[in-house]
Structure formats: structure tokens, C-alpha cells
mmCIF file of C-alpha atoms in Angstrom:
data_model
loop_
_atom_site.group_PDB
_atom_site.id
_atom_site.type_symbol
_atom_site.label_atom_id
_atom_site.label_comp_id
_atom_site.label_asym_id
_atom_site.label_seq_id
_atom_site.Cartn_x
_atom_site.Cartn_y
_atom_site.Cartn_z
ATOM 1 C CA MET A 1 12.414 7.589 165.787
ATOM 2 C CA ARG A 2 10.787 8.149 162.847
ATOM 3 C CA THR A 3 8.054 9.656 162.016
ATOM 4 C CA PRO A 4 4.849 8.449 158.539
ATOM 5 C CA HIS A 5 6.960 11.292 156.571
ATOM 6 C CA THR A 6 10.286 10.920 156.698
ATOM 7 C CA ALA A 7 9.844 6.861 155.844
ATOM 8 C CA ARG A 8 8.020 8.139 152.579
ATOM 9 C CA ARG A 9 10.594 11.426 151.912
ATOM 10 C CA HIS A 10 13.259 7.866 152.540
ATOM 11 C CA ARG A 11 11.264 5.793 149.543
ATOM 12 C CA VAL A 12 11.099 8.270 147.528
ATOM 13 C CA LEU A 13 14.285 8.583 147.194
ATOM 14 C CA ALA A 14 15.127 5.347 146.779
ATOM 15 C CA GLY A 15 12.912 4.876 143.938
ATOM 16 C CA VAL A 16 14.697 7.880 142.075
ATOM 17 C CA LEU A 17 18.109 6.212 142.827
ATOM 18 C CA LEU A 18 17.186 3.394 141.282
ATOM 19 C CA ALA A 19 15.717 4.511 138.154
ATOM 20 C CA ALA A 20 18.998 6.364 137.438
ATOM 21 C CA CYS A 21 20.740 4.130 137.628
ATOM 22 C CA LEU A 22 18.162 1.337 135.505
ATOM 23 C CA ALA A 23 18.721 4.268 132.892
ATOM 24 C CA LEU A 24 21.860 4.355 133.255
ATOM 25 C CA ALA A 25 23.110 0.753 132.454
ATOM 26 C CA GLY A 26 20.728 0.669 129.395
ATOM 27 C CA CYS A 27 22.759 3.746 127.507
ATOM 28 C CA GLY A 28 25.833 1.785 128.830
ATOM 29 C CA GLY A 29 24.667 -1.569 127.415
ATOM 30 C CA ALA A 30 22.899 0.341 123.814
ATOM 31 C CA ASP A 31 25.824 2.135 123.235
ATOM 32 C CA ASP A 32 27.995 -1.076 122.986
ATOM 33 C CA MET A 33 25.712 -3.321 120.808
ATOM 34 C CA GLY A 34 25.132 0.029 118.780
ATOM 35 C CA GLY A 35 29.254 0.516 118.772
ATOM 36 C CA SER A 36 29.846 -3.567 117.721
ATOM 37 C CA SER A 37 27.017 -2.972 114.654
ATOM 38 C CA LYS A 38 29.394 -0.889 113.480
ATOM 39 C CA ALA A 39 32.438 -2.340 113.449
ATOM 40 C CA ALA A 40 30.811 -5.190 111.641
ATOM 41 C CA SER A 41 29.264 -3.777 109.223
ATOM 42 C CA ASP A 42 32.499 -1.832 108.330
ATOM 43 C CA SER A 43 34.324 -5.494 109.242
ATOM 44 C CA LYS A 44 32.260 -6.898 105.594
ATOM 45 C CA ALA A 45 32.044 -3.652 103.699
ATOM 46 C CA GLU A 46 36.366 -4.116 104.486
ATOM 47 C CA ALA A 47 35.331 -7.695 103.082
ATOM 48 C CA ALA A 48 33.827 -7.307 100.339
ATOM 49 C CA GLY A 49 34.600 -4.458 98.737
ATOM 50 C CA ALA A 50 31.196 -2.473 99.471
ATOM 51 C CA PRO A 51 31.238 1.506 98.133
ATOM 52 C CA GLY A 52 30.413 1.763 102.402
ATOM 53 C CA GLY A 53 33.706 0.325 102.573
ATOM 54 C CA ARG A 54 34.493 3.063 100.079
ATOM 55 C CA ALA A 55 33.122 5.922 101.859
ATOM 56 C CA ALA A 56 34.350 5.231 105.345
ATOM 57 C CA GLU A 57 37.402 4.910 104.831
ATOM 58 C CA SER A 58 36.708 8.461 102.651
ATOM 59 C CA GLY A 59 36.345 10.274 105.872
ATOM 60 C CA LYS A 60 38.452 8.857 108.184
ATOM 61 C CA ALA A 61 41.066 9.931 105.265
ATOM 62 C CA GLY A 62 40.125 13.769 105.110
ATOM 63 C CA ASN A 63 39.716 13.888 109.441
ATOM 64 C CA GLY A 64 43.101 12.003 109.515
ATOM 65 C CA THR A 65 44.912 15.381 109.303
ATOM 66 C CA ALA A 66 42.548 16.421 112.133
ATOM 67 C CA ALA A 67 43.102 13.131 113.939
ATOM 68 C CA ARG A 68 46.856 13.483 113.787
ATOM 69 C CA GLY A 69 46.807 17.283 114.803
ATOM 70 C CA THR A 70 48.810 19.813 112.886
ATOM 71 C CA PRO A 71 49.843 19.281 109.621
ATOM 72 C CA LYS A 72 53.228 19.565 108.764
ATOM 73 C CA LEU A 73 55.115 22.241 106.814
ATOM 74 C CA ILE A 74 56.121 21.247 103.783
ATOM 75 C CA PRO A 75 58.223 24.418 101.496
ATOM 76 C CA ASP A 76 56.617 26.360 98.660
ATOM 77 C CA ALA A 77 56.889 23.744 95.641
ATOM 78 C CA ILE A 78 57.437 24.947 92.786
ATOM 79 C CA ILE A 79 57.935 24.411 89.090
ATOM 80 C CA ARG A 80 59.957 26.792 86.999
ATOM 81 C CA THR A 81 60.892 26.054 82.683
ATOM 82 C CA ALA A 82 62.747 28.356 80.696
ATOM 83 C CA SER A 83 63.208 29.023 77.060
ATOM 84 C CA LEU A 84 66.395 31.053 75.959
ATOM 85 C CA THR A 85 67.876 31.665 72.415
ATOM 86 C CA VAL A 86 71.365 32.975 71.959
ATOM 87 C CA GLU A 87 73.646 34.409 68.862
ATOM 88 C CA VAL A 88 76.970 33.290 69.703
ATOM 89 C CA LYS A 89 80.466 33.224 67.508
ATOM 90 C CA ASP A 90 81.810 29.227 68.033
ATOM 91 C CA VAL A 91 78.144 27.121 69.199
ATOM 92 C CA PRO A 92 80.225 24.154 70.275
ATOM 93 C CA SER A 93 82.333 26.396 72.670
ATOM 94 C CA ALA A 94 79.339 27.648 73.617
ATOM 95 C CA LEU A 95 77.580 24.147 74.714
ATOM 96 C CA GLU A 96 81.075 23.395 76.252
ATOM 97 C CA ALA A 97 79.645 26.389 78.697
ATOM 98 C CA ALA A 98 76.562 24.907 79.247
ATOM 99 C CA ARG A 99 76.911 21.423 79.829
ATOM 100 C CA ALA A 100 80.351 22.867 82.264
ATOM 101 C CA THR A 101 78.297 25.479 84.013
ATOM 102 C CA ALA A 102 75.200 22.889 84.364
ATOM 103 C CA GLU A 103 77.044 20.092 85.677
ATOM 104 C CA ASP A 104 78.945 22.277 88.368
ATOM 105 C CA ALA A 105 75.623 23.469 89.918
ATOM 106 C CA GLY A 106 74.804 19.540 90.641
ATOM 107 C CA GLY A 107 72.538 19.292 87.317
ATOM 108 C CA TYR A 108 72.730 17.284 83.837
ATOM 109 C CA VAL A 109 72.269 17.854 80.300
ATOM 110 C CA GLY A 110 69.112 16.197 78.846
ATOM 111 C CA ASN A 111 68.100 15.591 75.137
ATOM 112 C CA GLU A 112 70.264 17.595 72.732
ATOM 113 C CA THR A 113 70.165 18.274 68.756
ATOM 114 C CA THR A 114 72.205 19.411 66.382
ATOM 115 C CA SER A 115 71.686 21.002 62.629
ATOM 116 C CA ARG A 116 72.953 22.987 60.162
ATOM 117 C CA ASP A 117 71.005 25.528 57.574
ATOM 118 C CA THR A 118 71.093 26.030 54.078
ATOM 119 C CA ASP A 119 73.934 28.211 54.976
ATOM 120 C CA GLY A 120 75.644 26.333 56.840
ATOM 121 C CA HIS A 121 75.457 27.675 60.636
ATOM 122 C CA GLU A 122 75.101 25.411 62.282
ATOM 123 C CA ARG A 123 72.369 25.464 65.262
ATOM 124 C CA THR A 124 72.054 23.750 68.509
ATOM 125 C CA ARG A 125 69.378 23.238 71.294
ATOM 126 C CA VAL A 126 69.864 21.985 73.695
ATOM 127 C CA VAL A 127 67.843 20.277 77.668
ATOM 128 C CA LEU A 128 69.412 21.331 80.964
ATOM 129 C CA ARG A 129 68.146 19.465 84.682
ATOM 130 C CA VAL A 130 69.249 21.764 87.298
ATOM 131 C CA PRO A 131 68.809 21.741 91.058
ATOM 132 C CA THR A 132 65.404 24.411 91.340
ATOM 133 C CA GLY A 133 68.104 26.680 93.683
ATOM 134 C CA LYS A 134 70.308 27.285 91.526
ATOM 135 C CA TYR A 135 67.410 28.502 88.702
ATOM 136 C CA ASP A 136 68.498 32.351 89.403
ATOM 137 C CA GLU A 137 72.637 31.782 89.010
ATOM 138 C CA VAL A 138 72.976 29.260 85.865
ATOM 139 C CA LEU A 139 69.489 31.508 83.741
ATOM 140 C CA THR A 140 72.165 34.830 84.542
ATOM 141 C CA GLY A 141 75.576 32.867 82.905
ATOM 142 C CA LEU A 142 73.336 31.464 80.048
ATOM 143 C CA GLN A 143 72.763 34.221 78.804
ATOM 144 C CA GLY A 144 75.895 35.950 79.332
ATOM 145 C CA THR A 145 77.658 33.497 76.155
ATOM 146 C CA GLY A 146 76.090 35.591 73.746
ATOM 147 C CA ARG A 147 73.610 37.851 72.422
ATOM 148 C CA VAL A 148 70.017 37.195 73.647
ATOM 149 C CA VAL A 149 67.494 36.943 70.752
ATOM 150 C CA ASP A 150 64.636 34.982 73.345
ATOM 151 C CA ARG A 151 64.174 34.676 76.726
ATOM 152 C CA THR A 152 61.055 33.602 78.846
ATOM 153 C CA ALA A 153 60.771 32.113 82.031
ATOM 154 C CA LYS A 154 57.964 30.467 83.586
ATOM 155 C CA ALA A 155 56.817 29.684 86.755
ATOM 156 C CA VAL A 156 53.968 28.345 88.792
ATOM 157 C CA ASP A 157 53.058 26.724 92.234
ATOM 158 C CA VAL A 158 51.710 23.078 92.839
ATOM 159 C CA THR A 159 52.430 23.116 96.463
ATOM 160 C CA ASP A 160 48.438 21.827 97.038
ATOM 161 C CA GLN A 161 49.390 19.586 94.655
ATOM 162 C CA VAL A 162 52.028 18.202 96.526
ATOM 163 C CA VAL A 163 49.803 18.255 99.903
ATOM 164 C CA ASP A 164 46.986 16.653 98.164
ATOM 165 C CA VAL A 165 48.814 13.467 96.685
ATOM 166 C CA ASP A 166 51.049 13.074 99.756
ATOM 167 C CA SER A 167 47.685 12.813 101.857
ATOM 168 C CA ARG A 168 46.236 10.458 99.488
ATOM 169 C CA VAL A 169 49.288 8.105 99.678
ATOM 170 C CA ALA A 170 49.382 7.845 103.365
ATOM 171 C CA SER A 171 45.256 7.298 103.206
ATOM 172 C CA GLN A 172 45.459 4.351 100.652
ATOM 173 C CA ARG A 173 48.836 2.940 102.588
ATOM 174 C CA ALA A 174 46.615 2.774 105.348
ATOM 175 C CA GLY A 175 44.273 1.173 103.230
ATOM 176 C CA VAL A 176 46.353 -1.225 102.108
ATOM 177 C CA ALA A 177 47.625 -2.519 105.276
ATOM 178 C CA ARG A 178 44.516 -3.049 107.151
ATOM 179 C CA ILE A 179 43.108 -4.778 103.792
ATOM 180 C CA ARG A 180 46.602 -7.406 104.291
ATOM 181 C CA ALA A 181 45.112 -6.838 108.427
ATOM 182 C CA LEU A 182 41.421 -8.247 106.888
ATOM 183 C CA MET A 183 42.601 -10.773 105.136
ATOM 184 C CA GLY A 184 45.366 -12.468 107.857
ATOM 185 C CA LYS A 185 41.796 -13.319 109.490
ATOM 186 C CA ALA A 186 39.359 -14.006 107.117
ATOM 187 C CA ALA A 187 38.320 -17.753 107.733
ATOM 188 C CA LYS A 188 35.419 -18.007 104.104
ATOM 189 C CA LEU A 189 37.188 -18.861 101.076
ATOM 190 C CA SER A 190 34.583 -16.326 99.591
ATOM 191 C CA ASP A 191 35.934 -13.489 101.924
ATOM 192 C CA VAL A 192 39.646 -14.144 100.702
ATOM 193 C CA VAL A 193 38.906 -14.265 97.207
ATOM 194 C CA ALA A 194 36.992 -10.441 98.387
ATOM 195 C CA LEU A 195 39.649 -9.221 99.586
ATOM 196 C CA GLU A 196 42.455 -9.930 97.331
ATOM 197 C CA GLY A 197 40.763 -8.278 94.563
ATOM 198 C CA GLU A 198 40.056 -5.207 97.192
ATOM 199 C CA LEU A 199 43.933 -5.568 98.491
ATOM 200 C CA SER A 200 45.146 -5.179 93.922
ATOM 201 C CA SER A 201 42.925 -2.376 93.118
ATOM 202 C CA ARG A 202 44.416 -0.522 95.855
ATOM 203 C CA GLN A 203 47.835 -1.237 95.148
ATOM 204 C CA ALA A 204 46.964 -0.251 91.348
ATOM 205 C CA ASP A 205 45.574 2.702 93.538
ATOM 206 C CA LEU A 206 48.421 3.648 95.075
ATOM 207 C CA GLU A 207 51.717 2.573 92.648
ATOM 208 C CA ALA A 208 49.570 6.166 90.397
ATOM 209 C CA LEU A 209 49.822 8.119 93.075
ATOM 210 C CA LEU A 210 53.633 6.643 94.076
ATOM 211 C CA ALA A 211 53.925 8.261 90.247
ATOM 212 C CA ARG A 212 52.561 11.543 90.520
ATOM 213 C CA GLN A 213 54.305 12.128 93.763
ATOM 214 C CA ALA A 214 57.619 10.928 91.570
ATOM 215 C CA SER A 215 56.545 13.276 88.800
ATOM 216 C CA LEU A 216 56.015 16.239 90.996
ATOM 217 C CA LYS A 217 59.122 15.949 93.677
ATOM 218 C CA ASP A 218 61.416 15.633 89.873
ATOM 219 C CA ARG A 219 60.125 19.237 88.306
ATOM 220 C CA THR A 220 59.850 21.527 91.491
ATOM 221 C CA SER A 221 62.930 19.827 92.817
ATOM 222 C CA LEU A 222 64.878 20.254 89.546
ATOM 223 C CA ALA A 223 63.880 22.987 86.508
ATOM 224 C CA THR A 224 64.625 22.365 83.366
ATOM 225 C CA ILE A 225 66.019 24.977 81.109
ATOM 226 C CA THR A 226 65.742 25.027 77.024
ATOM 227 C CA LEU A 227 68.442 27.013 76.026
ATOM 228 C CA SER A 228 69.296 27.264 71.649
ATOM 229 C CA LEU A 229 72.657 27.812 70.595
ATOM 230 C CA SER A 230 73.285 29.392 67.076
ATOM 231 C CA GLU A 231 75.698 31.669 65.195
ATOM 232 C CA THR A 232 76.223 35.493 64.618
ATOM 233 C CA PRO A 233 75.605 35.629 60.601
ATOM 234 C CA VAL A 234 78.405 37.496 59.174
ATOM 235 C CA ARG A 235 77.582 40.966 57.727
ATOM 236 C CA GLN A 236 78.255 41.370 54.309
ATOM 237 C CA ALA A 237 79.199 44.789 52.326
ATOM 238 C CA ASP A 238 75.594 45.755 50.050
ATOM 239 C CA ASP A 239 76.873 45.073 46.768
ATOM 240 C CA SER A 240 74.848 47.292 44.612
ATOM 241 C CA PRO A 241 75.225 45.518 40.111
ATOM 242 C CA GLY A 242 76.149 47.135 37.938
ATOM 243 C CA PHE A 243 77.023 46.538 34.423
ATOM 244 C CA THR A 244 79.550 44.975 34.558
ATOM 245 C CA ASP A 245 77.089 42.118 36.467
ATOM 246 C CA ALA A 246 74.495 42.837 33.572
ATOM 247 C CA LEU A 247 76.384 42.024 31.106
ATOM 248 C CA ALA A 248 77.908 38.673 32.582
ATOM 249 C CA GLY A 249 74.116 37.736 33.729
ATOM 250 C CA GLY A 250 73.155 38.490 29.940
ATOM 251 C CA TRP A 251 75.514 36.500 28.621
ATOM 252 C CA HIS A 252 75.100 33.640 30.990
ATOM 253 C CA VAL A 253 71.229 33.561 30.003
ATOM 254 C CA PHE A 254 72.000 33.859 26.408
ATOM 255 C CA VAL A 255 74.722 30.390 27.066
ATOM 256 C CA ASP A 256 71.516 28.702 28.485
ATOM 257 C CA VAL A 257 68.796 29.469 25.944
ATOM 258 C CA LEU A 258 71.047 27.785 22.202
ATOM 259 C CA ARG A 259 71.967 25.088 25.428
ATOM 260 C CA TRP A 260 67.969 24.989 25.903
ATOM 261 C CA ILE A 261 67.826 25.266 21.799
ATOM 262 C CA ALA A 262 70.610 22.839 21.599
ATOM 263 C CA LEU A 263 69.280 20.309 23.087
ATOM 264 C CA ALA A 264 65.425 20.948 21.833
ATOM 265 C CA LEU A 265 66.925 20.503 19.021
ATOM 266 C CA GLY A 266 68.786 17.373 20.203
ATOM 267 C CA ALA A 267 65.568 15.780 20.925
ATOM 268 C CA ALA A 268 64.084 16.723 17.316
ATOM 269 C CA LEU A 269 66.718 15.028 15.883
ATOM 270 C CA PRO A 270 65.478 11.477 15.504
ATOM 271 C CA PHE A 271 62.294 11.932 15.034
ATOM 272 C CA VAL A 272 62.758 14.352 12.175
ATOM 273 C CA ALA A 273 65.313 11.805 10.147
ATOM 274 C CA LEU A 274 62.386 8.636 11.195
ATOM 275 C CA ALA A 275 60.067 11.280 9.215
ATOM 276 C CA GLY A 276 62.877 12.022 6.458
ATOM 277 C CA LEU A 277 62.843 7.956 5.353
ATOM 278 C CA LEU A 278 59.720 7.515 5.269
ATOM 279 C CA VAL A 279 58.775 10.562 2.817
ATOM 280 C CA LEU A 280 61.880 8.273 0.470
ATOM 281 C CA LEU A 281 60.327 5.098 0.905
ATOM 282 C CA TRP A 282 56.691 7.165 -0.524
ATOM 283 C CA LEU A 283 58.761 9.119 -3.377
ATOM 284 C CA ARG A 284 61.145 6.163 -4.553
ATOM 285 C CA VAL A 285 59.313 2.635 -4.094
ATOM 286 C CA VAL A 286 55.468 3.032 -3.400
ATOM 287 C CA ARG A 287 54.700 5.660 -5.584
ATOM 288 C CA PRO A 288 56.603 5.099 -8.494
ATOM 289 C CA ARG A 289 54.414 0.830 -8.360
ATOM 290 C CA LEU A 290 51.178 2.383 -8.351
ATOM 291 C CA PRO A 291 48.726 1.766 -11.377
ATOM 292 C CA ARG A 292 48.755 4.897 -13.230
ATOM 293 C CA ARG A 293 44.889 6.265 -14.384
ATOM 294 C CA ALA A 294 44.482 5.878 -18.125
ATOM 295 C CA LYS A 295 43.537 9.104 -19.979
ATOM 296 C CA PRO A 296 40.017 9.004 -21.325
ATOM 297 C CA ALA A 297 39.106 8.589 -25.487
ATOM 298 C CA PRO A 298 37.553 10.986 -27.223
ATOM 299 C CA ALA A 299 33.297 10.220 -28.075
ATOM 300 C CA THR A 300 32.877 8.636 -31.802
ATOM 301 C CA THR A 301 29.284 8.577 -33.489
ATOM 302 C CA ALA A 302 28.621 7.092 -37.308
ATOM 303 C CA LEU A 303 29.864 10.389 -39.072
ATOM 304 C CA GLY A 304 33.301 10.065 -36.954
ATOM 305 C CA PRO A 305 34.705 12.035 -33.441
ATOM 306 C CA LEU A 306 33.076 14.952 -32.903
ATOM 307 C CA PRO A 307 33.941 17.669 -33.337
ATOM 308 C CA SER A 308 35.851 20.328 -30.672
ATOM 309 C CA ALA A 309 34.082 22.883 -28.964
ATOM 310 C CA ARG A 310 34.033 26.935 -30.764
ATOM 311 C CA PRO A 311 34.631 29.494 -29.042
ATOM 312 C CA ALA A 312 30.847 30.968 -29.163
ATOM 313 C CA PRO A 313 31.663 34.690 -31.417
ATOM 314 C CA ASP A 314 31.968 37.775 -30.621
ATOM 315 C CA SER A 315 28.896 39.603 -30.235
ATOM 316 C CA ALA A 316 29.983 42.400 -33.230
ATOM 317 C CA GLU A 317 31.178 39.282 -35.581
ATOM 318 C CA ALA A 318 27.306 38.154 -35.280
ATOM 319 C CA ALA A 319 26.156 41.335 -35.751
ATOM 320 C CA GLY A 320 27.882 41.609 -39.024
ATOM 321 C CA ARG A 321 26.896 38.313 -39.816
ATOM 322 C CA GLY A 322 23.557 39.019 -39.612
ATOM 323 C CA ASP A 323 23.373 42.647 -42.021
ATOM 324 C CA ARG A 324 25.919 40.363 -44.538
ATOM 325 C CA ASP A 325 22.912 38.000 -44.359
#
């Protein structure tokens, strides 16, 4: 038999259970509404190519490694380069040996340049690409072809770059696939145009990343060795110049001076001949035809011509005349 107290407890318990059920139902509905609004905003951002869509994709790309689980481990990516200068007795033979060494190791010959200096010594510069695993072996073989003059080796670890580029390529491919999926569902022309522009931009970024990925793969899988081959200079005896050498050198200088003087005279001869001809014409033709100046006549007076001036008497003679007077 129920008592009033027991009935009251049952009503309170029923009310608490009802309130809890309503609260749970309200939370579930709010979550469903929030998820639907988020999905709608993401779709709109993807369709319009808005920065929000980019940020959402970047967030997903950043968390992609955690979502996929443990990242795939890759071996160390190292770019190896070396520069080697070797003196050899026969450059063509050493070059053929270097080519054979690179090809036997699974590599190939890149650029090649051959020249000769003023003394006639041949010089060759060749770029060899060999697998990284055979790098040390090939370098040791090239050093044994002659006398090593200069050697430089360098190794750069680019593992972080390789991992970053691989991750960005995967994220970009996923983004391109999502844009293509949205294009298949788009109904409006404006949405299709916006999605096409976004797809073109993402494909261009993907191609740039793929080119960088290929470059890193090429440089890490093949080492680069720049080999310079030159002929060993022939050392001659130290011959000091003697008296005969000095005499021969002086005679050569004397002959050169005479030759230069003869050349100078030969160059000046036409001008000398022309000057002599002009002088001859002046003396024989022009000067005789010029009017001659007449001599001045002596001055005359009514009593006759003036006497010529006599020299003044000496002082002694003048004094004697004065005494006689």
C-alpha cells in the first residue's frame, strides 16, 4: 500500500528523469545543427575559393599526419657534390677512363669542356653524375688517375625539405580531388566558374611542388662530381743566359733598330721629295718673275748733287788746325 510520502518520491524521481531526457535531446539537436552549419560553410568556402576554405584545408593538411597515424620513415636525403682537379700525362686517356668509371657505376657524363693554353697543354672539365651509393668508390678511382692538385667535397642533408614537399604534394592532390568532386555537385554557373578558377590555381601549385620534388629526388639519388684534367707541365733545365746569348740578343736589337730607321726614312721620303720639288719651283720659276726693287737715286739741288758725307776729322787733326788759325 502506497503512502503519500512514497508517491511524492516517485513523482520527484519521474520529473528528474524527464528533465534529463529533455536535456540530452536538446544537446543532440544542437550538435546536429552545428555540424550541418559547419559542413555548409565549408562547402561554400570551397566553392568560392575563400581564405576560410584555404585555412580549413591547411588545418586538415597539418593534422593529416596525425589522422593517418605514424608517418612513413624515409632514408636520409643527402645531396653530395665534389670538385676534383688532377694532373695527368695524357688528358684524352684519363678522360676515357673517367667516363668508363662513371658509366660502370650506373651514372653518366654531363657537361664537357676541352681547351688548350698558350703553351699547347690540353685542359678538360667534365661533370659526372653517379649514384649516391657509388659516390665514394668513383671518387677514389678518379683520384688514382694522376696527381691530385685540388679536392673539395660537400654533403647537404635535405631530409626535412623532402618530407615537407612530399606532405604538401599529398595535401595539394587531396585538395584538387575535393574541388573536382564539388564541381560534379555544383548546380549554379557562378559556382562552376569559381570552382574552375580554384582548380586551376591548385593545379599550378601542385605542378610547382612536383617539379621541386623531382629536383630533390634527382639531386639526392645522383651525386655530382666536377672533374678537371690538365697535362703535367714538362720541367726544363735552368739554362742561364751567357755571353753568346747576350751577343745574339744585342745583334737582334741592332738589326731591329736599323730596320725601324729604314722604315722611318721610307715613310718620310715622299714628303722630302715633295718639299724639294716645291723649293726648286720657287727658285727656278716663281722667283725670277717677281719684280725687282729699283735702287734709290741720289738727291740733287740747284747747285748740283749734294756732296757725299765725309767722315768727321780726328780730334788731333782738328786741334792742329785750330792752332794754325
